[in-house]
Short mmCIF file of N, CA and C in Angstrom, two decimals:
data_model
loop_
_atom_site.label_atom_id
_atom_site.label_comp_id
_atom_site.label_asym_id
_atom_site.label_seq_id
_atom_site.Cartn_x
_atom_site.Cartn_y
_atom_site.Cartn_z
N MET A 1 18.68 -20.10 -9.89
CA MET A 1 18.97 -18.30 -9.02
C MET A 1 18.31 -18.22 -10.13
N PRO A 2 17.64 -16.37 -9.95
CA PRO A 2 17.35 -16.21 -11.11
C PRO A 2 18.06 -14.21 -10.17
N TYR A 3 18.62 -14.24 -11.29
CA TYR A 3 19.19 -12.58 -10.43
C TYR A 3 18.25 -11.39 -11.18
N CYS A 4 17.10 -10.92 -10.42
CA CYS A 4 17.07 -9.38 -11.23
C CYS A 4 16.25 -8.58 -9.68
N GLN A 5 15.63 -7.82 -9.88
CA GLN A 5 15.13 -6.72 -8.59
C GLN A 5 13.51 -5.97 -9.55
N ILE A 6 12.24 -6.60 -7.89
CA ILE A 6 11.21 -5.74 -9.03
C ILE A 6 11.07 -4.87 -8.13
N ILE A 7 11.23 -3.62 -8.26
CA ILE A 7 11.00 -2.78 -6.81
C ILE A 7 9.07 -2.00 -7.25
N TYR A 8 8.59 -2.03 -5.92
CA TYR A 8 6.98 -2.73 -6.14
C TYR A 8 6.57 -1.11 -5.26
N HIS A 9 5.80 -0.86 -5.48
CA HIS A 9 5.25 0.15 -5.21
C HIS A 9 3.38 -0.25 -5.18
N LEU A 10 3.10 -0.34 -3.88
CA LEU A 10 1.32 -1.26 -3.51
C LEU A 10 1.07 0.18 -3.15
N VAL A 11 -0.38 -0.63 -3.65
CA VAL A 11 -1.19 1.59 -3.32
C VAL A 11 -2.62 0.75 -2.87
N PHE A 12 -3.18 0.00 -1.43
CA PHE A 12 -4.21 0.11 -1.93
C PHE A 12 -5.30 1.13 -0.48
N ALA A 13 -6.33 0.81 -0.81
CA ALA A 13 -7.47 2.39 0.30
C ALA A 13 -8.10 1.02 0.15
N THR A 14 -9.19 1.67 1.95
CA THR A 14 -10.16 0.84 3.07
C THR A 14 -11.87 1.12 1.61
N LYS A 15 -12.25 0.38 2.15
CA LYS A 15 -13.97 -0.16 0.80
C LYS A 15 -13.99 1.90 1.25
N TYR A 16 -14.53 2.31 0.54
CA TYR A 16 -14.83 4.32 0.12
C TYR A 16 -14.58 5.00 0.42
N ARG A 17 -12.74 4.00 0.62
CA ARG A 17 -11.62 4.96 0.98
C ARG A 17 -12.59 5.52 3.26
N GLU A 18 -13.32 5.03 3.52
CA GLU A 18 -13.56 5.19 5.46
C GLU A 18 -11.91 5.81 5.96
N HIS A 19 -12.88 6.66 6.88
CA HIS A 19 -10.93 7.31 7.74
C HIS A 19 -10.69 6.65 9.35
N THR A 20 -10.58 4.97 8.19
CA THR A 20 -11.01 3.88 10.08
C THR A 20 -9.79 3.58 10.13
N LEU A 21 -8.03 3.85 9.10
CA LEU A 21 -6.54 3.38 10.26
C LEU A 21 -6.68 4.03 10.79
N VAL A 22 -6.83 4.91 12.06
CA VAL A 22 -6.25 5.26 12.57
C VAL A 22 -5.26 5.02 13.32
N LYS A 23 -4.75 6.54 14.60
CA LYS A 23 -3.54 5.37 14.89
C LYS A 23 -3.88 6.00 17.04
N PRO A 24 -3.24 4.35 16.84
CA PRO A 24 -2.50 3.91 16.96
C PRO A 24 -2.04 2.86 16.25
N GLY A 25 -2.71 1.61 15.68
CA GLY A 25 -3.15 0.98 15.51
C GLY A 25 -2.36 0.45 14.30
N ARG A 26 -2.69 1.80 13.37
CA ARG A 26 -0.96 1.82 11.88
C ARG A 26 -0.23 0.88 12.16
N TYR A 27 0.90 1.72 12.54
CA TYR A 27 2.51 1.25 13.14
C TYR A 27 1.57 -0.66 13.38
N GLU A 28 1.12 -1.34 14.56
CA GLU A 28 0.65 -2.45 14.78
C GLU A 28 0.33 -3.60 12.96
N LEU A 29 -0.23 -2.75 13.05
CA LEU A 29 -1.03 -3.21 11.07
C LEU A 29 0.49 -3.16 10.18
N PHE A 30 1.24 -2.48 10.02
CA PHE A 30 2.02 -1.95 9.12
C PHE A 30 2.99 -2.89 9.54
N GLN A 31 3.91 -3.53 11.21
CA GLN A 31 4.63 -4.37 11.77
C GLN A 31 3.47 -6.38 11.39
N PHE A 32 2.77 -5.91 11.54
CA PHE A 32 2.17 -7.59 11.41
C PHE A 32 2.72 -7.69 9.23
N MET A 33 2.32 -6.80 8.79
CA MET A 33 1.68 -7.25 7.12
C MET A 33 4.02 -6.36 6.17
N ARG A 34 4.77 -6.72 7.56
CA ARG A 34 5.89 -5.90 7.46
C ARG A 34 6.05 -8.16 7.29
N SER A 35 5.83 -8.59 8.46
CA SER A 35 6.11 -9.45 9.36
C SER A 35 6.11 -10.77 8.05
N LEU A 36 4.40 -10.51 6.89
CA LEU A 36 3.89 -11.32 6.16
C LEU A 36 5.06 -11.90 4.97
N LEU A 37 5.75 -9.86 5.06
CA LEU A 37 5.71 -9.80 3.36
C LEU A 37 7.46 -9.87 3.92
N VAL A 38 7.73 -10.80 4.93
CA VAL A 38 9.94 -11.25 4.46
C VAL A 38 8.77 -12.99 4.64
N ASN A 39 7.70 -12.41 5.52
CA ASN A 39 7.74 -15.09 5.56
C ASN A 39 8.08 -15.63 3.45
N LYS A 40 7.21 -14.41 3.13
CA LYS A 40 6.63 -13.84 1.53
C LYS A 40 8.09 -14.19 0.82
N GLY A 41 8.68 -13.76 1.54
CA GLY A 41 10.36 -13.52 -0.13
C GLY A 41 10.39 -12.11 0.07
N CYS A 42 9.89 -11.50 0.56
CA CYS A 42 9.88 -10.11 0.18
C CYS A 42 10.58 -9.21 0.61
N TYR A 43 11.41 -8.56 0.43
CA TYR A 43 11.82 -7.14 1.41
C TYR A 43 11.24 -6.19 1.44
N VAL A 44 11.08 -6.12 2.21
CA VAL A 44 9.89 -4.72 2.61
C VAL A 44 11.63 -2.85 3.01
N HIS A 45 10.99 -2.09 2.06
CA HIS A 45 11.20 -0.87 2.04
C HIS A 45 10.75 0.07 2.64
N GLU A 46 9.82 0.11 2.66
CA GLU A 46 9.05 1.16 3.91
C GLU A 46 7.65 0.21 3.19
N ILE A 47 6.43 0.75 4.74
CA ILE A 47 5.31 0.76 5.21
C ILE A 47 5.08 1.63 5.67
N ASN A 48 3.77 2.89 5.35
CA ASN A 48 3.22 3.60 5.70
C ASN A 48 2.04 3.50 5.02
N GLY A 49 1.44 5.23 5.67
CA GLY A 49 -0.48 5.26 5.06
C GLY A 49 -0.60 6.94 5.69
N VAL A 50 -2.24 6.63 5.59
CA VAL A 50 -2.44 6.97 6.28
C VAL A 50 -4.51 6.44 6.59
N GLU A 51 -5.42 7.80 7.09
CA GLU A 51 -6.94 6.87 7.51
C GLU A 51 -7.31 5.77 6.71
N ASP A 52 -7.12 6.42 5.26
CA ASP A 52 -8.29 5.42 4.32
C ASP A 52 -6.94 4.86 3.61
N HIS A 53 -6.13 4.56 3.34
CA HIS A 53 -5.16 4.09 2.75
C HIS A 53 -3.72 3.77 3.22
N LEU A 54 -3.13 2.85 2.39
CA LEU A 54 -1.57 2.61 3.36
C LEU A 54 -1.09 2.55 0.77
N HIS A 55 0.76 2.78 1.54
CA HIS A 55 2.07 2.39 0.86
C HIS A 55 2.09 1.01 1.00
N ILE A 56 2.56 -0.21 0.12
CA ILE A 56 4.10 -0.22 0.74
C ILE A 56 5.13 -0.19 -0.67
N VAL A 57 6.61 -0.60 -0.29
CA VAL A 57 7.10 -0.69 -0.98
C VAL A 57 8.07 -1.46 -0.89
N ILE A 58 7.93 -2.63 -2.12
CA ILE A 58 9.14 -4.10 -1.70
C ILE A 58 9.49 -4.68 -3.21
N TYR A 59 11.09 -4.68 -2.49
CA TYR A 59 10.92 -6.02 -3.86
C TYR A 59 10.52 -7.62 -3.59
N LEU A 60 9.56 -7.66 -5.02
CA LEU A 60 9.17 -8.60 -4.88
C LEU A 60 10.16 -9.71 -5.48
N HIS A 61 10.21 -11.15 -5.14
CA HIS A 61 10.63 -11.84 -5.40
C HIS A 61 10.01 -12.34 -5.89
N PRO A 62 10.50 -13.20 -6.84
CA PRO A 62 10.04 -13.37 -8.83
C PRO A 62 9.44 -14.91 -8.82
N THR A 63 9.37 -15.78 -7.67
CA THR A 63 8.46 -16.93 -7.19
C THR A 63 6.98 -15.98 -6.81
N VAL A 64 7.22 -15.07 -6.28
CA VAL A 64 5.77 -14.62 -5.49
C VAL A 64 4.83 -13.97 -6.84
N ALA A 65 3.64 -14.58 -7.15
CA ALA A 65 2.52 -13.63 -7.67
C ALA A 65 1.44 -12.21 -6.47
N LEU A 66 2.06 -10.98 -7.84
CA LEU A 66 1.54 -10.22 -7.91
C LEU A 66 0.25 -9.97 -7.06
N ALA A 67 -1.24 -10.66 -7.89
CA ALA A 67 -1.99 -10.88 -7.27
C ALA A 67 -2.19 -11.46 -5.84
N SER A 68 -1.62 -12.89 -5.75
CA SER A 68 -2.21 -13.43 -5.35
C SER A 68 -1.39 -12.73 -3.62
N LEU A 69 0.04 -11.60 -4.28
CA LEU A 69 0.76 -11.11 -2.81
C LEU A 69 -0.73 -10.46 -1.81
N ILE A 70 -1.07 -9.79 -3.20
CA ILE A 70 -2.07 -8.55 -2.21
C ILE A 70 -3.45 -9.09 -1.41
N LYS A 71 -3.34 -10.55 -2.59
CA LYS A 71 -5.21 -10.86 -1.65
C LYS A 71 -4.77 -11.15 -0.31
N ASP A 72 -3.16 -12.11 -0.34
CA ASP A 72 -2.99 -12.94 0.59
C ASP A 72 -3.32 -10.83 2.14
N LEU A 73 -2.64 -10.32 1.73
CA LEU A 73 -2.33 -9.05 2.74
C LEU A 73 -3.41 -8.49 2.99
N LYS A 74 -4.67 -8.03 2.44
CA LYS A 74 -5.84 -7.49 2.23
C LYS A 74 -6.07 -8.85 3.49
N LEU A 75 -6.56 -10.06 3.48
CA LEU A 75 -7.15 -11.30 4.05
C LEU A 75 -6.33 -11.48 5.62
N ALA A 76 -4.87 -10.94 4.75
CA ALA A 76 -4.71 -11.97 6.00
C ALA A 76 -4.58 -10.14 7.23
N GLY A 77 -4.38 -9.09 6.63
CA GLY A 77 -4.99 -7.54 7.54
C GLY A 77 -6.15 -7.37 7.80
N THR A 78 -7.31 -7.75 7.48
CA THR A 78 -8.52 -7.76 7.30
C THR A 78 -8.32 -8.81 9.52
N ASP A 79 -7.98 -9.45 9.89
CA ASP A 79 -7.78 -11.00 9.97
C ASP A 79 -7.92 -9.97 11.32
N PHE A 80 -6.63 -10.00 11.47
CA PHE A 80 -5.60 -8.85 12.42
C PHE A 80 -6.38 -7.86 13.03
N ILE A 81 -6.97 -7.02 12.08
CA ILE A 81 -7.51 -6.00 12.36
C ILE A 81 -9.00 -6.42 13.35
N LYS A 82 -10.16 -7.30 13.33
CA LYS A 82 -10.70 -8.45 13.87
C LYS A 82 -10.48 -8.82 14.54
N LYS A 83 -9.10 -9.43 15.05
CA LYS A 83 -8.95 -10.42 16.07
C LYS A 83 -8.33 -9.44 17.00
N ASN A 84 -7.37 -8.52 16.91
CA ASN A 84 -6.57 -7.20 17.49
C ASN A 84 -7.15 -6.46 17.41
N LYS A 85 -8.21 -5.74 17.81
CA LYS A 85 -9.82 -4.91 17.79
C LYS A 85 -8.54 -3.69 17.50
N LEU A 86 -8.05 -3.37 16.16
CA LEU A 86 -7.74 -2.27 16.32
C LEU A 86 -8.08 -0.98 15.88
N PHE A 87 -9.24 -1.28 14.95
CA PHE A 87 -9.40 0.57 13.95
C PHE A 87 -11.71 -1.29 13.93
N PRO A 88 -12.74 0.01 15.59
CA PRO A 88 -13.93 -0.41 14.96
C PRO A 88 -14.29 0.32 14.14
N LYS A 89 -14.18 0.87 13.24
CA LYS A 89 -14.41 0.77 12.24
C LYS A 89 -14.62 0.19 10.68
N PHE A 90 -13.94 -0.26 10.91
CA PHE A 90 -12.93 -0.38 9.62
C PHE A 90 -13.89 -1.78 8.82
N ASN A 91 -14.49 -1.40 7.67
CA ASN A 91 -15.31 -2.86 6.96
C ASN A 91 -14.45 -3.68 6.12
N GLY A 92 -12.94 -3.39 5.69
CA GLY A 92 -13.38 -4.55 4.85
C GLY A 92 -11.68 -3.28 3.75
N TRP A 93 -11.31 -3.70 3.08
CA TRP A 93 -10.21 -2.96 2.04
C TRP A 93 -10.71 -3.07 0.68
N GLN A 94 -11.51 -1.48 -0.58
CA GLN A 94 -11.40 -2.22 -1.50
C GLN A 94 -11.25 -3.13 -2.03
N ASP A 95 -12.10 -3.26 -3.38
CA ASP A 95 -11.29 -4.43 -3.27
C ASP A 95 -10.00 -4.11 -5.40
N SER A 96 -10.36 -2.95 -5.06
CA SER A 96 -9.15 -3.25 -6.33
C SER A 96 -8.06 -2.87 -5.90
N TYR A 97 -6.64 -1.79 -6.21
CA TYR A 97 -5.52 -1.81 -5.96
C TYR A 97 -4.97 -0.77 -7.12
N ALA A 98 -3.08 -0.99 -6.49
CA ALA A 98 -2.39 -0.39 -7.62
C ALA A 98 -1.61 -0.44 -6.98
N ALA A 99 -0.31 -0.99 -8.31
CA ALA A 99 0.81 -1.52 -8.80
C ALA A 99 2.21 -0.33 -9.20
N PHE A 100 2.44 -0.10 -8.76
CA PHE A 100 4.31 0.04 -9.69
C PHE A 100 5.44 0.27 -10.05
N THR A 101 5.36 -0.20 -10.82
CA THR A 101 6.78 -0.37 -10.79
C THR A 101 7.67 0.56 -10.95
N TYR A 102 9.57 0.56 -10.40
CA TYR A 102 10.61 1.09 -10.00
C TYR A 102 11.46 1.35 -10.83
N SER A 103 12.86 2.19 -10.55
CA SER A 103 14.13 1.44 -11.29
C SER A 103 14.49 1.56 -9.51
N SER A 104 15.66 1.12 -9.57
CA SER A 104 16.41 0.93 -9.05
C SER A 104 16.70 2.88 -8.08
N GLU A 105 17.01 3.67 -8.95
CA GLU A 105 18.19 4.90 -9.43
C GLU A 105 16.45 5.31 -8.77
N ALA A 106 15.62 5.53 -8.82
CA ALA A 106 14.16 5.58 -7.38
C ALA A 106 13.78 5.05 -6.42
N LYS A 107 13.96 4.30 -6.46
CA LYS A 107 13.97 3.81 -5.28
C LYS A 107 14.19 4.55 -4.09
N TYR A 108 14.89 5.73 -3.73
CA TYR A 108 14.83 6.17 -2.56
C TYR A 108 14.39 6.91 -2.82
N ASN A 109 13.82 8.07 -3.94
CA ASN A 109 13.00 9.03 -3.55
C ASN A 109 11.67 8.55 -3.59
N LEU A 110 11.01 6.99 -4.11
CA LEU A 110 9.84 6.40 -3.34
C LEU A 110 9.90 6.53 -2.30
N ILE A 111 10.87 6.28 -1.90
CA ILE A 111 10.61 5.85 -0.02
C ILE A 111 10.63 6.77 0.59
N ARG A 112 11.13 8.00 0.38
CA ARG A 112 11.22 9.39 1.06
C ARG A 112 9.87 9.08 0.82
N TYR A 113 8.79 9.06 -0.54
CA TYR A 113 7.75 9.77 -0.56
C TYR A 113 6.99 8.77 0.36
N VAL A 114 6.30 7.84 0.06
CA VAL A 114 6.02 7.04 1.55
C VAL A 114 6.32 7.17 2.74
N LYS A 115 7.24 7.84 2.82
CA LYS A 115 7.76 7.79 4.31
C LYS A 115 6.64 9.18 4.75
N ASN A 116 6.33 9.91 3.84
CA ASN A 116 6.56 11.49 4.18
C ASN A 116 4.79 11.36 4.13
N GLN A 117 4.18 10.58 3.92
CA GLN A 117 2.37 10.80 3.74
C GLN A 117 1.74 11.56 4.39
N GLU A 118 2.06 11.36 5.22
CA GLU A 118 0.72 12.20 7.37
C GLU A 118 0.92 13.57 6.11
N ALA A 119 2.39 13.85 5.45
CA ALA A 119 1.79 15.66 4.91
C ALA A 119 2.31 15.81 3.75
N HIS A 120 2.69 14.87 2.88
CA HIS A 120 1.89 14.86 2.18
C HIS A 120 -0.08 14.84 1.96
N HIS A 121 -0.66 14.07 2.71
CA HIS A 121 -2.00 14.69 2.51
C HIS A 121 -2.45 15.50 3.30
N GLN A 122 -1.02 16.51 3.46
CA GLN A 122 -2.15 18.15 4.71
C GLN A 122 -2.48 17.96 2.74
N HIS A 123 -2.10 18.11 1.93
CA HIS A 123 -2.22 18.66 0.40
C HIS A 123 -3.41 18.44 -0.59
N THR A 124 -3.57 17.14 -0.28
CA THR A 124 -4.48 16.37 -1.11
C THR A 124 -5.07 14.80 -0.80
N THR A 125 -6.06 14.70 -1.48
CA THR A 125 -6.63 13.13 -1.16
C THR A 125 -6.23 12.72 -1.75
N SER A 126 -6.43 11.29 -0.52
CA SER A 126 -5.97 10.12 -1.42
C SER A 126 -6.34 9.72 -2.93
N LEU A 127 -7.21 9.58 -3.63
CA LEU A 127 -7.64 10.31 -4.90
C LEU A 127 -7.22 10.49 -5.72
N GLU A 128 -6.86 12.20 -5.64
CA GLU A 128 -6.15 12.76 -6.14
C GLU A 128 -5.20 11.92 -6.52
N GLU A 129 -4.58 11.96 -5.09
CA GLU A 129 -2.73 11.27 -5.57
C GLU A 129 -2.74 10.10 -6.58
N LEU A 130 -3.95 9.25 -5.87
CA LEU A 130 -4.08 7.27 -7.08
C LEU A 130 -4.29 7.70 -8.45
N ILE A 131 -4.71 9.25 -8.94
CA ILE A 131 -5.59 9.31 -9.95
C ILE A 131 -3.56 10.36 -10.16
N LYS A 132 -3.11 10.71 -10.06
CA LYS A 132 -1.78 11.05 -9.85
C LYS A 132 -0.93 10.04 -10.67
N LEU A 133 -0.64 9.11 -9.30
CA LEU A 133 0.68 8.22 -10.07
C LEU A 133 -0.40 7.33 -11.40
N LEU A 134 -1.63 7.48 -11.17
CA LEU A 134 -1.85 6.75 -12.23
C LEU A 134 -1.56 6.98 -13.39
N SER A 135 -1.63 8.53 -13.68
CA SER A 135 -1.46 9.12 -14.99
C SER A 135 -0.30 8.93 -15.32
N GLU A 136 1.12 9.83 -13.92
CA GLU A 136 2.67 9.67 -14.29
C GLU A 136 2.73 8.23 -14.69
N HIS A 137 2.14 7.34 -14.38
CA HIS A 137 2.41 6.23 -14.59
C HIS A 137 2.34 5.15 -16.42
N GLU A 138 1.00 6.36 -17.29
CA GLU A 138 0.00 5.89 -18.15
C GLU A 138 -0.69 4.47 -17.96
N ILE A 139 -1.44 4.83 -16.83
CA ILE A 139 -2.60 4.05 -16.37
C ILE A 139 -3.25 4.24 -17.28
N GLU A 140 -4.05 3.42 -18.10
CA GLU A 140 -5.95 3.69 -17.85
C GLU A 140 -6.44 3.43 -16.93
N TYR A 141 -7.88 4.74 -16.21
CA TYR A 141 -8.72 4.14 -15.64
C TYR A 141 -10.36 4.96 -15.61
N ASN A 142 -11.26 4.44 -15.12
CA ASN A 142 -12.08 4.72 -14.66
C ASN A 142 -12.17 4.43 -13.70
N LYS A 143 -12.95 6.68 -13.53
CA LYS A 143 -12.87 7.07 -12.18
C LYS A 143 -14.18 6.75 -11.63
N GLN A 144 -15.27 5.94 -11.71
CA GLN A 144 -16.22 5.44 -10.90
C GLN A 144 -14.99 3.15 -10.24
N TYR A 145 -14.35 2.70 -11.47
CA TYR A 145 -14.07 1.97 -10.02
C TYR A 145 -12.52 2.62 -8.65
N LEU A 146 -12.43 4.27 -8.72
CA LEU A 146 -11.23 3.77 -7.86
C LEU A 146 -12.03 4.49 -6.64
N GLU A 147 -13.53 4.78 -6.56
CA GLU A 147 -13.82 5.40 -5.43
C GLU A 147 -14.02 4.43 -4.08
#
């Protein structure tokens, strides 16, 4: 039995950052994604987002490959959206994603940050937010692949 705690902050956006994840369907999507993550052995701390992207804070089980998890979330999420006709203008997800690790001490501030996405995005765009996160985590990026 491995003893570890891997806290991830996952961020991914709709294709072309289109504002298609409208209310009230967002809550249903988040609940679906939560159940999918739990079934894969993850502990979900928080899922939230706005019209063009979402944030997920999870404990990732060490037997789960991050890239496979993201791929499964996007594919299953797309199927769920289409099957339930949640977002009529939804055209899929961007190919890319961002994933950041956090310490146990930072977990509660991170959860609070994700819970407050709507208020946060009254002052900043999702692209500005992503660039800030990448910079804070010292991750090099090419801006053309972020949009």
